[in-house]
XYZ file of C-alpha atoms in Angstrom:
640
model
C 11.100 61.370 -70.420
C 8.286 62.530 -69.167
C 8.324 65.549 -71.079
C 8.764 63.615 -74.385
C 5.908 61.200 -73.490
C 2.947 63.937 -73.011
C 3.361 65.294 -76.751
C 3.046 61.607 -77.904
C -0.432 61.227 -76.607
C -1.331 64.924 -77.375
C -0.471 64.625 -80.823
C -2.164 61.466 -81.187
C -5.409 62.811 -80.034
C -4.652 65.823 -82.335
C -4.870 63.147 -85.189
C -7.888 61.931 -84.081
C -9.656 65.396 -83.957
C -8.767 66.020 -87.329
C -9.976 62.830 -88.757
C -13.137 62.942 -86.794
C -13.902 66.486 -88.011
C -12.972 65.495 -91.523
C -15.337 62.308 -91.328
C -18.193 64.770 -89.750
C -17.719 67.045 -92.655
C -17.899 64.254 -95.228
C -21.026 62.635 -93.592
C -22.877 65.787 -94.815
C -22.787 64.101 -98.316
C -25.350 61.622 -97.364
C -28.055 64.663 -97.905
C -26.377 66.247 -101.135
C -25.307 62.842 -103.032
C -27.941 60.404 -104.224
C -26.378 57.661 -106.220
C -26.123 53.576 -105.878
C -22.645 53.927 -104.427
C -23.549 56.502 -101.817
C -23.417 54.519 -98.652
C -19.866 53.288 -99.781
C -18.627 57.057 -100.413
C -20.048 58.207 -97.146
C -18.544 55.147 -95.527
C -15.043 55.907 -96.943
C -14.134 57.934 -93.764
C -14.829 54.583 -91.637
C -11.133 52.930 -92.026
C -9.346 56.486 -91.459
C -11.338 56.879 -88.202
C -10.707 53.479 -86.901
C -7.006 53.659 -87.920
C -6.553 56.995 -86.136
C -8.388 55.529 -83.106
C -5.927 52.632 -83.283
C -2.893 55.084 -83.485
C -4.050 56.972 -80.328
C -4.431 53.664 -78.533
C -0.808 52.640 -79.432
C 0.500 55.642 -78.619
C -1.166 55.724 -75.296
C 0.375 52.468 -74.517
C 3.827 54.008 -75.332
C 3.021 56.854 -73.112
C 1.976 54.748 -70.055
C 4.955 52.707 -70.490
C 7.406 55.649 -70.644
C 5.609 57.215 -67.737
C 5.721 54.184 -65.590
C 9.372 53.800 -66.458
C 10.145 57.512 -65.484
C 8.455 56.756 -62.086
C 10.573 53.761 -61.657
C 13.770 55.713 -62.751
C 12.794 58.581 -60.254
C 12.613 56.050 -57.320
C 15.722 54.364 -58.286
C 17.567 57.876 -58.608
C 16.406 58.673 -55.197
C 17.842 55.396 -53.619
C 21.040 55.687 -55.759
C 21.471 59.012 -54.182
C 21.173 57.734 -50.832
C 23.563 54.596 -51.519
C 26.177 57.091 -52.839
C 26.182 59.058 -49.553
C 26.684 55.654 -47.867
C 29.476 54.717 -50.089
C 31.449 57.819 -49.828
C 31.057 57.660 -46.029
C 32.452 53.982 -46.179
C 35.268 54.980 -48.263
C 35.893 57.812 -46.067
C 35.910 55.676 -42.876
C 37.955 52.667 -44.223
C 39.734 54.394 -47.222
C 38.571 51.264 -49.424
C 37.198 51.967 -53.003
C 34.147 49.955 -53.723
C 35.143 48.723 -57.059
C 38.683 47.287 -55.961
C 38.994 43.762 -56.005
C 39.706 43.623 -52.316
C 40.016 40.172 -51.209
C 37.741 39.466 -48.068
C 40.466 37.525 -46.277
C 42.582 40.461 -46.496
C 40.245 42.997 -44.909
C 40.727 43.310 -41.272
C 37.867 41.824 -39.142
C 37.430 45.203 -37.219
C 34.665 47.522 -36.858
C 34.359 50.179 -39.523
C 35.960 53.459 -38.316
C 33.004 55.617 -37.385
C 30.639 53.075 -37.682
C 27.498 53.332 -35.444
C 26.781 49.149 -35.673
C 29.987 47.946 -35.454
C 30.011 45.518 -38.404
C 33.203 44.160 -39.775
C 34.708 45.932 -42.716
C 34.149 42.889 -44.827
C 30.723 42.367 -44.158
C 29.700 46.280 -44.566
C 31.623 46.052 -47.935
C 29.552 42.899 -48.988
C 26.273 44.452 -48.003
C 27.128 47.768 -50.060
C 27.901 45.633 -53.074
C 24.909 43.900 -52.717
C 23.026 46.868 -52.661
C 24.825 48.410 -55.584
C 23.688 45.019 -57.735
C 20.204 44.969 -56.568
C 19.773 48.595 -57.740
C 21.205 47.783 -61.045
C 19.003 44.616 -61.456
C 15.925 46.749 -60.678
C 16.943 49.209 -63.364
C 17.023 46.328 -65.670
C 13.987 45.082 -64.978
C 12.080 48.436 -65.225
C 13.698 48.696 -68.657
C 12.555 45.332 -69.635
C 9.211 45.775 -68.128
C 8.766 49.236 -69.986
C 10.380 47.573 -73.729
C 7.579 44.716 -73.009
C 4.657 47.071 -72.988
C 6.161 49.134 -76.021
C 6.900 45.898 -78.071
C 3.384 44.817 -77.835
C 2.173 47.701 -79.936
C 1.829 46.727 -83.609
C 1.287 48.676 -86.729
C -2.225 49.188 -87.328
C -4.001 46.571 -89.462
C -6.832 48.059 -91.510
C -8.789 44.397 -91.330
C -8.495 44.685 -87.381
C -8.007 48.557 -87.233
C -8.410 49.156 -83.176
C -6.628 46.424 -81.393
C -2.720 45.703 -81.117
C -0.132 42.762 -80.787
C -2.554 40.620 -82.879
C -3.181 37.263 -81.002
C -5.838 34.633 -81.574
C -8.861 36.727 -80.845
C -10.722 37.552 -84.128
C -12.334 41.087 -84.650
C -15.789 39.552 -84.157
C -14.843 38.007 -81.057
C -13.367 41.172 -79.587
C -16.280 43.125 -80.428
C -18.543 40.537 -78.597
C -16.157 40.558 -75.499
C -16.382 44.174 -75.285
C -20.046 44.536 -75.856
C -20.514 41.971 -72.997
C -18.181 44.022 -70.835
C -20.271 46.905 -71.551
C -23.312 45.152 -70.517
C -21.743 44.161 -67.285
C -20.825 47.693 -66.638
C -24.055 48.894 -67.182
C -25.415 46.549 -64.590
C -22.769 47.553 -62.393
C -21.422 44.171 -62.154
C -24.181 43.123 -59.766
C -23.044 40.308 -57.829
C -19.936 38.278 -57.587
C -20.780 36.049 -60.626
C -20.891 39.158 -62.686
C -17.515 40.109 -61.455
C -16.024 36.893 -61.844
C -17.351 36.893 -65.584
C -15.861 40.188 -66.271
C -12.572 38.808 -65.126
C -12.775 35.859 -67.504
C -13.887 38.059 -70.349
C -10.780 40.238 -69.414
C -8.601 37.379 -69.459
C -9.518 36.710 -73.198
C -7.914 39.852 -74.495
C -4.431 40.496 -75.329
C -2.385 42.956 -73.604
C -2.800 45.401 -76.329
C -6.699 45.039 -76.496
C -6.616 45.403 -72.546
C -4.941 48.497 -72.656
C -7.165 49.704 -75.566
C -10.350 48.676 -73.479
C -8.851 50.397 -70.480
C -8.550 53.527 -72.153
C -12.328 53.358 -73.521
C -13.603 52.730 -69.932
C -11.154 54.262 -67.507
C -13.609 55.994 -65.526
C -15.583 52.508 -64.781
C -12.322 50.650 -64.085
C -11.002 53.308 -61.609
C -13.224 51.542 -58.892
C -13.172 48.029 -57.614
C -16.070 45.392 -57.615
C -18.853 46.118 -55.074
C -19.166 42.353 -54.894
C -15.871 40.735 -55.680
C -15.467 37.060 -56.536
C -14.348 34.719 -53.945
C -10.544 34.924 -53.513
C -9.768 31.346 -54.446
C -10.921 31.989 -57.874
C -9.391 35.176 -58.144
C -5.945 33.573 -57.328
C -6.592 30.703 -60.125
C -7.543 33.533 -62.685
C -4.536 35.761 -61.889
C -2.149 32.944 -61.919
C -3.503 31.741 -65.385
C -2.747 35.074 -66.954
C 0.505 35.635 -68.858
C 2.637 38.186 -67.284
C 2.150 40.423 -70.191
C -1.399 40.323 -69.394
C -0.861 40.989 -65.650
C 1.459 44.079 -66.521
C -1.302 45.478 -68.847
C -4.176 44.938 -66.337
C -2.386 47.272 -63.784
C -2.799 50.026 -66.220
C -5.680 49.198 -68.046
C -7.981 48.172 -65.061
C -6.009 49.734 -61.932
C -9.170 50.287 -59.652
C -10.130 46.762 -60.105
C -7.012 45.118 -59.590
C -5.731 47.553 -56.949
C -8.481 46.415 -54.796
C -9.003 42.724 -55.534
C -8.243 40.109 -52.743
C -6.343 37.001 -54.272
C -4.326 39.322 -56.450
C -0.399 39.755 -54.711
C -0.209 42.699 -52.811
C 2.680 44.027 -54.769
C 0.866 44.156 -57.953
C -2.199 45.689 -55.965
C 0.141 48.292 -55.092
C 1.293 49.082 -58.541
C -2.311 49.194 -59.911
C -3.239 51.648 -57.268
C -0.208 53.961 -57.956
C -1.379 54.054 -61.586
C -4.646 54.940 -60.329
C -3.803 57.598 -58.099
C -1.753 59.217 -60.627
C -4.503 59.065 -63.048
C -6.896 60.629 -60.857
C -4.416 63.252 -59.636
C -3.648 64.313 -63.261
C -7.412 64.201 -64.354
C -8.316 67.892 -64.971
C -11.798 66.922 -63.495
C -10.305 66.114 -60.102
C -10.852 69.422 -57.925
C -8.071 71.417 -56.102
C -9.808 70.076 -52.935
C -9.560 66.568 -53.818
C -6.213 66.814 -55.389
C -4.917 68.181 -51.704
C -6.071 65.091 -50.377
C -4.480 62.848 -52.862
C -1.195 64.778 -52.146
C -1.434 63.634 -48.882
C -1.298 60.161 -50.102
C 1.778 60.657 -52.044
C 3.452 61.890 -48.942
C 2.172 58.863 -46.891
C 3.672 56.463 -49.134
C 7.310 58.001 -48.813
C 9.275 55.869 -46.498
C 10.725 57.257 -43.412
C 14.469 57.492 -43.793
C 16.288 55.344 -41.295
C 19.817 54.710 -40.344
C 22.115 51.511 -41.258
C 20.805 49.499 -38.168
C 16.973 50.743 -38.558
C 16.560 51.016 -42.478
C 13.093 52.587 -43.777
C 10.289 50.085 -44.063
C 8.791 49.908 -47.657
C 5.508 51.421 -48.212
C 2.797 50.562 -50.402
C -0.696 51.388 -51.311
C -2.778 48.180 -51.026
C -6.084 49.684 -51.583
C -7.563 52.995 -52.926
C -11.010 54.313 -53.461
C -10.674 57.647 -55.251
C -14.440 58.600 -54.341
C -16.497 57.524 -51.568
C -19.049 59.643 -50.172
C -17.205 62.497 -51.768
C -13.812 61.528 -50.391
C -10.959 58.883 -51.224
C -10.507 55.828 -49.078
C -6.905 54.328 -48.806
C -4.853 51.771 -46.920
C -1.113 52.309 -46.770
C 1.055 49.028 -45.586
C 4.279 49.707 -43.934
C 6.416 46.469 -44.617
C 5.661 43.700 -47.436
C 2.280 42.218 -47.025
C 3.041 39.291 -49.497
C 6.172 38.116 -47.159
C 5.339 39.300 -43.565
C 4.941 36.927 -41.040
C 3.273 38.956 -38.564
C 0.428 41.610 -39.987
C -1.275 44.452 -38.003
C -4.533 46.324 -39.433
C -4.299 49.689 -37.433
C -8.223 50.781 -37.483
C -8.601 54.659 -36.665
C -11.460 56.566 -35.187
C -13.654 59.550 -35.643
C -12.605 62.052 -38.210
C -9.754 60.182 -39.640
C -9.948 61.249 -43.314
C -7.232 61.087 -46.072
C -7.184 64.810 -46.038
C -7.341 65.311 -42.046
C -6.084 62.081 -40.612
C -4.119 59.945 -42.975
C -0.799 61.757 -42.053
C -0.778 61.416 -38.213
C -2.383 57.848 -38.479
C 0.465 56.661 -40.746
C 2.927 58.022 -38.283
C 1.362 56.088 -35.652
C 1.382 53.090 -37.972
C 5.368 53.422 -38.145
C 5.558 53.919 -34.406
C 3.826 50.708 -33.962
C 5.830 49.161 -36.664
C 9.058 50.013 -34.813
C 7.717 48.860 -31.567
C 6.874 45.431 -32.948
C 10.625 45.297 -34.237
C 11.621 46.141 -30.963
C 9.613 43.635 -29.305
C 10.856 40.814 -31.326
C 14.279 41.799 -31.044
C 13.730 41.073 -27.244
C 12.916 37.625 -28.220
C 15.807 37.283 -30.509
C 13.126 36.296 -33.125
C 12.953 38.144 -36.372
C 10.053 37.254 -38.468
C 9.035 39.992 -41.094
C 6.307 42.569 -40.018
C 4.062 44.659 -41.567
C 1.474 47.329 -40.290
C -1.427 48.272 -42.418
C -2.453 52.200 -41.509
C -6.335 51.721 -42.797
C -8.210 54.836 -43.706
C -10.346 52.431 -45.390
C -13.927 53.444 -43.941
C -15.954 56.498 -43.741
C -15.450 57.463 -40.233
C -17.756 60.044 -38.144
C -17.356 63.666 -37.835
C -16.585 64.798 -34.531
C -18.873 66.427 -32.103
C -21.326 68.606 -32.449
C -22.107 65.971 -35.474
C -24.005 63.088 -33.676
C -22.451 60.833 -36.235
C -19.848 59.134 -33.661
C -22.963 58.504 -30.919
C -24.544 56.061 -33.833
C -23.363 52.714 -34.871
C -24.255 53.348 -38.463
C -20.883 54.132 -39.705
C -19.341 51.361 -37.650
C -21.468 48.844 -39.132
C -20.677 49.668 -42.581
C -16.940 50.076 -41.924
C -16.846 46.733 -39.922
C -18.184 44.982 -43.474
C -15.352 46.311 -45.170
C -12.829 45.846 -42.514
C -14.193 42.309 -42.356
C -13.519 41.932 -46.092
C -9.911 43.312 -45.894
C -9.164 40.874 -43.092
C -10.790 37.614 -44.663
C -9.237 38.763 -47.996
C -5.810 38.838 -46.447
C -6.088 35.581 -44.934
C -7.449 33.879 -48.146
C -4.818 35.668 -50.494
C -1.693 34.459 -48.197
C -3.359 30.931 -47.698
C -1.064 28.176 -49.198
C -1.998 24.777 -49.803
C 1.308 23.424 -48.584
C 1.678 21.982 -45.274
C 4.965 23.460 -45.071
C 4.359 26.990 -45.130
C 2.839 28.647 -41.788
C 0.043 31.134 -42.273
C 0.963 34.611 -41.237
C -0.315 35.858 -37.731
C -2.893 38.726 -38.399
C -3.630 40.844 -35.611
C -6.421 44.144 -35.204
C -5.271 47.206 -33.335
C -8.187 49.738 -33.047
C -8.409 53.103 -31.388
C -11.652 55.009 -30.312
C -14.655 54.500 -32.686
C -12.383 52.236 -34.756
C -12.874 49.934 -31.785
C -16.984 50.069 -32.408
C -15.955 49.183 -36.326
C -13.447 46.550 -35.348
C -16.051 44.750 -33.005
C -18.523 44.343 -35.850
C -15.786 43.373 -38.426
C -14.419 40.553 -35.687
C -17.704 39.265 -35.238
C -18.379 38.782 -38.921
C -14.808 37.215 -39.789
C -14.489 33.814 -41.655
C -11.194 33.367 -40.248
C -10.359 34.069 -36.600
C -7.388 36.572 -36.374
C -4.574 36.016 -33.674
C -5.125 39.011 -31.539
C -7.150 42.322 -30.891
C -6.263 45.625 -28.689
C -8.654 48.222 -27.999
C -7.325 51.374 -26.906
C -9.361 54.507 -25.978
C -12.500 52.815 -26.891
C -15.829 54.907 -27.791
C -17.698 51.663 -26.589
C -18.977 48.303 -28.011
C -22.515 47.816 -28.639
C -23.143 45.228 -25.946
C -26.731 44.040 -27.183
C -24.878 42.891 -30.618
C -21.854 41.709 -29.045
C -22.360 40.292 -25.582
C -18.635 39.755 -24.735
C -15.118 39.185 -26.257
C -15.998 35.632 -26.777
C -17.960 36.718 -29.431
C -15.406 37.870 -31.502
C -13.616 35.611 -33.855
C -10.146 36.108 -32.095
C -7.929 33.052 -31.027
C -7.956 31.869 -27.468
C -5.082 31.251 -24.970
C -4.497 27.865 -23.562
C -6.811 29.060 -20.732
C -9.489 29.493 -23.372
C -9.979 33.255 -22.769
C -9.800 35.195 -26.023
C -6.758 37.209 -26.986
C -8.498 40.581 -26.862
C -6.624 43.324 -25.021
C -8.089 46.404 -23.638
C -6.608 49.717 -22.207
C -8.022 53.181 -21.210
C -5.984 56.112 -20.038
C -7.327 57.977 -16.968
C -6.578 61.194 -18.623
C -8.567 60.287 -21.492
C -11.381 62.331 -21.259
C -12.916 61.858 -24.830
C -13.466 58.096 -24.982
C -15.922 58.236 -21.848
C -17.927 61.237 -23.546
C -18.673 58.855 -26.875
C -19.704 56.136 -24.554
C -22.050 58.022 -22.401
C -23.324 60.037 -25.435
C -24.230 56.877 -27.166
C -26.595 56.042 -24.383
C -28.610 59.274 -25.246
C -29.767 57.438 -28.572
C -31.787 54.969 -26.518
C -31.366 51.129 -27.606
C -27.891 52.270 -29.233
C -25.874 52.890 -26.003
C -22.540 51.337 -26.125
C -20.665 50.053 -23.087
C -16.751 50.338 -22.133
C -14.977 47.272 -23.157
C -12.483 48.120 -20.043
C -15.064 46.840 -17.917
C -15.758 43.471 -16.660
C -18.736 42.550 -18.752
C -16.752 42.467 -21.692
C -14.239 39.740 -20.473
C -10.881 41.565 -22.246
C -7.519 41.563 -20.756
C -7.073 44.947 -19.428
C -3.342 46.441 -19.223
C -2.526 49.971 -17.958
C -1.653 53.256 -19.934
C -0.682 55.118 -16.533
C 3.203 54.834 -17.447
C 5.767 53.906 -14.812
C 9.111 51.931 -14.207
C 10.175 48.594 -15.150
C 10.468 46.631 -12.085
C 13.733 44.991 -13.184
C 15.415 47.687 -14.838
C 14.180 51.015 -13.900
C 13.292 52.157 -17.411
C 10.858 54.490 -17.662
C 7.561 54.150 -19.756
C 5.414 57.493 -20.176
C 1.959 57.800 -19.489
C -0.903 58.174 -21.963
C -2.338 61.810 -21.284
C -5.154 62.453 -23.594
C -7.262 60.623 -26.302
C -4.920 60.784 -29.307
C -2.706 57.827 -30.838
C 0.007 60.522 -31.389
C 0.243 63.389 -28.783
C 0.525 66.675 -30.553
C -0.831 69.362 -27.747
C 1.646 71.677 -25.873
C 2.024 70.813 -22.271
C -0.065 73.561 -20.210
C -1.963 74.648 -23.022
C -5.927 74.627 -23.270
C -5.653 71.972 -25.908
C -4.731 69.420 -23.193
C -8.131 69.115 -21.947
C -8.810 66.554 -24.723
C -5.927 66.373 -26.834
C -2.587 64.279 -25.751
C 0.333 66.145 -25.345
C 3.517 65.478 -27.360
C 4.812 62.142 -26.884
C 2.309 61.056 -24.507
C -0.411 59.304 -27.298
C -1.432 55.991 -27.100
C 0.879 54.737 -29.751
C 3.831 56.908 -29.199
C 7.203 55.467 -28.584
C 8.335 54.887 -24.949
C 4.742 54.808 -23.431
C 3.423 52.216 -21.517
C 0.633 51.549 -23.786
C 2.665 51.733 -27.100
C 4.894 49.384 -25.454
C 2.167 46.996 -24.425
C 0.407 47.307 -27.543
C 3.686 45.892 -29.609
C 3.816 43.360 -27.271
C -0.200 42.156 -27.661
C 0.355 42.636 -31.458
C 3.233 40.343 -31.941
C 1.801 37.421 -29.936
C 3.568 38.368 -26.806
C 0.856 39.951 -24.536
C 1.970 37.533 -21.706
C 5.181 39.867 -21.336
C 3.090 42.658 -20.300
C 4.721 43.727 -16.748
C 2.885 45.587 -13.883
C 5.106 48.764 -13.660
C 6.193 50.788 -10.695
C 4.043 53.935 -10.662
C 5.430 57.227 -11.680
C 6.825 59.282 -9.114
C 6.706 63.158 -8.433
C 9.547 65.101 -8.192
C 9.678 66.101 -4.357
C 9.249 69.633 -3.247
C 10.540 71.285 0.048
C 7.680 71.981 2.295
C 7.373 73.532 6.027
C 9.805 72.407 8.623
C 12.574 71.219 6.232
C 10.326 68.218 4.877
C 10.071 67.397 1.455
C 6.696 66.343 -0.311
C 5.900 64.507 -3.731
C 4.170 67.322 -5.094
C 6.220 68.320 -8.452
C 5.675 66.999 -11.860
C 6.177 63.306 -12.439
C 9.599 61.994 -13.091
C 9.640 60.692 -16.746
C 13.250 59.313 -16.861
C 14.833 56.222 -16.066
C 15.407 55.520 -12.352
C 19.092 55.441 -10.856
C 20.000 52.261 -9.292
C 19.765 53.891 -5.885
C 15.830 55.053 -6.942
C 15.361 51.554 -8.303
C 16.669 49.564 -5.228
C 14.562 52.266 -3.133
C 11.347 51.358 -5.112
C 12.128 47.587 -5.039
C 12.126 47.804 -1.263
C 8.907 49.425 -0.686
């Protein structure tokens, strides 16, 4: 399908080129031909030129529809392959055929043979059938979406040569609208008023006209508004559009829609994917930038789970192709339109799309899984979502002095505040029966500095904030945790949690180094002045069960260094990062970011293996014991 779609666009452009070349040659008559009808003769190629442009616009619409359908089919085929494997496994274990009319009351209520989850056969069969039906419905919807866009293309009308699908807008009105849109572009849509006017003008165009405008102004429409309209006005505007206009805008203005608070996140994700594809395929995109964009594609691939732990959907909820020479992106794990517990995960220094998105999104995935486990402990299952937010220009690592300054943190904090308030207002409901989602912020290293500025600037308080491995807070501007717009517990203390590992040697350097710049010196939020709720990252054993939680052994959110190597001077070892599964810090951050910080336990400190010494005596001088305690060992610890 893609192979068939590309020649369509190439042939359309070829027609335009031929007609324009002929028109250029024809215009040479103006110097060689003198007669009363000369102007009409020279203008004779005006209509063919407009018609060829209209043909290109129509075929471009068909091209985009087919390419979008191809992307949908590719994803559906991938999921179909996974489902077929599971169906075959089900058949093997139960000797049932999915298509057979097996009465549920005739299926034994016993676990499936070889099943890892122990579901009754009837329930497992019903779930598989439901997934088959859902997949078929999604395929049908993709076909309908493609057909809707293609059917919007109409034969070129010489009287209105450039635009499609007729509509009630006259040629003069369309030209006036396009002229005003161009004026707004030239002014770079200064202020929210100009941005709102642009949206309202776009709302007067038909789907075909929107696609034509988007093709003509594609570079401008790859970026979002610098000063977007109020979210409430955007929500009303979006709701007032037809579904066909909405679908066309995702293609015509992907950068605008993909970053526009007030538009549903599912629609934003589709627009951002269109934008990503366009930038990636643009011949002007450098090899370096294309490599960075490839990292985004990989980050959007959901990690395959199993029957009990299915892979969570991933989507791109914001995308800026180029800011200070590099892209910015936010990847959501889970559904931001429906999740009742949402967490923004804010990274620290040197976290770019090219160098940090992969690792940071893996840490966001670890946090997502940890939150699910924390909620299961409570037998409470609201939907969760975690945003891997690489949405600001983070500082370079030393020897660059950027990390010692707060300049990038202030700029990033403004972006983060807009994203958080935008989420709150987008999800706000006028119905008293709808509870707002719980919004949380988790921040690491220099990201805590950035988050502190954002949390102070918020219009709407978040439920919780957790800082780990902090590079320091600017104490002259933020006097304590009480200055942040974060909810308070029943005792009136802000729900702001802080942890710092004793083996984290990087965070203290950032704090001390910032003081070398004089007035900008930052202080450690783990100290008493800040008033945060402190928890440990040193690891230990659950005092009730003996379950081990590993220590954090470095500065990273996700550990990667080989134990005993020189990298461990500053880097966390594999499995010992702040957000790694089964670490004390990762477990506690999952609790705080689901409103369960009060369940944090004081653990039994990790024990060392005992090594024999002189005189037959043993001393605890060996490596730390990072395994669950036996009942006997737990009883011994409890008796101390």
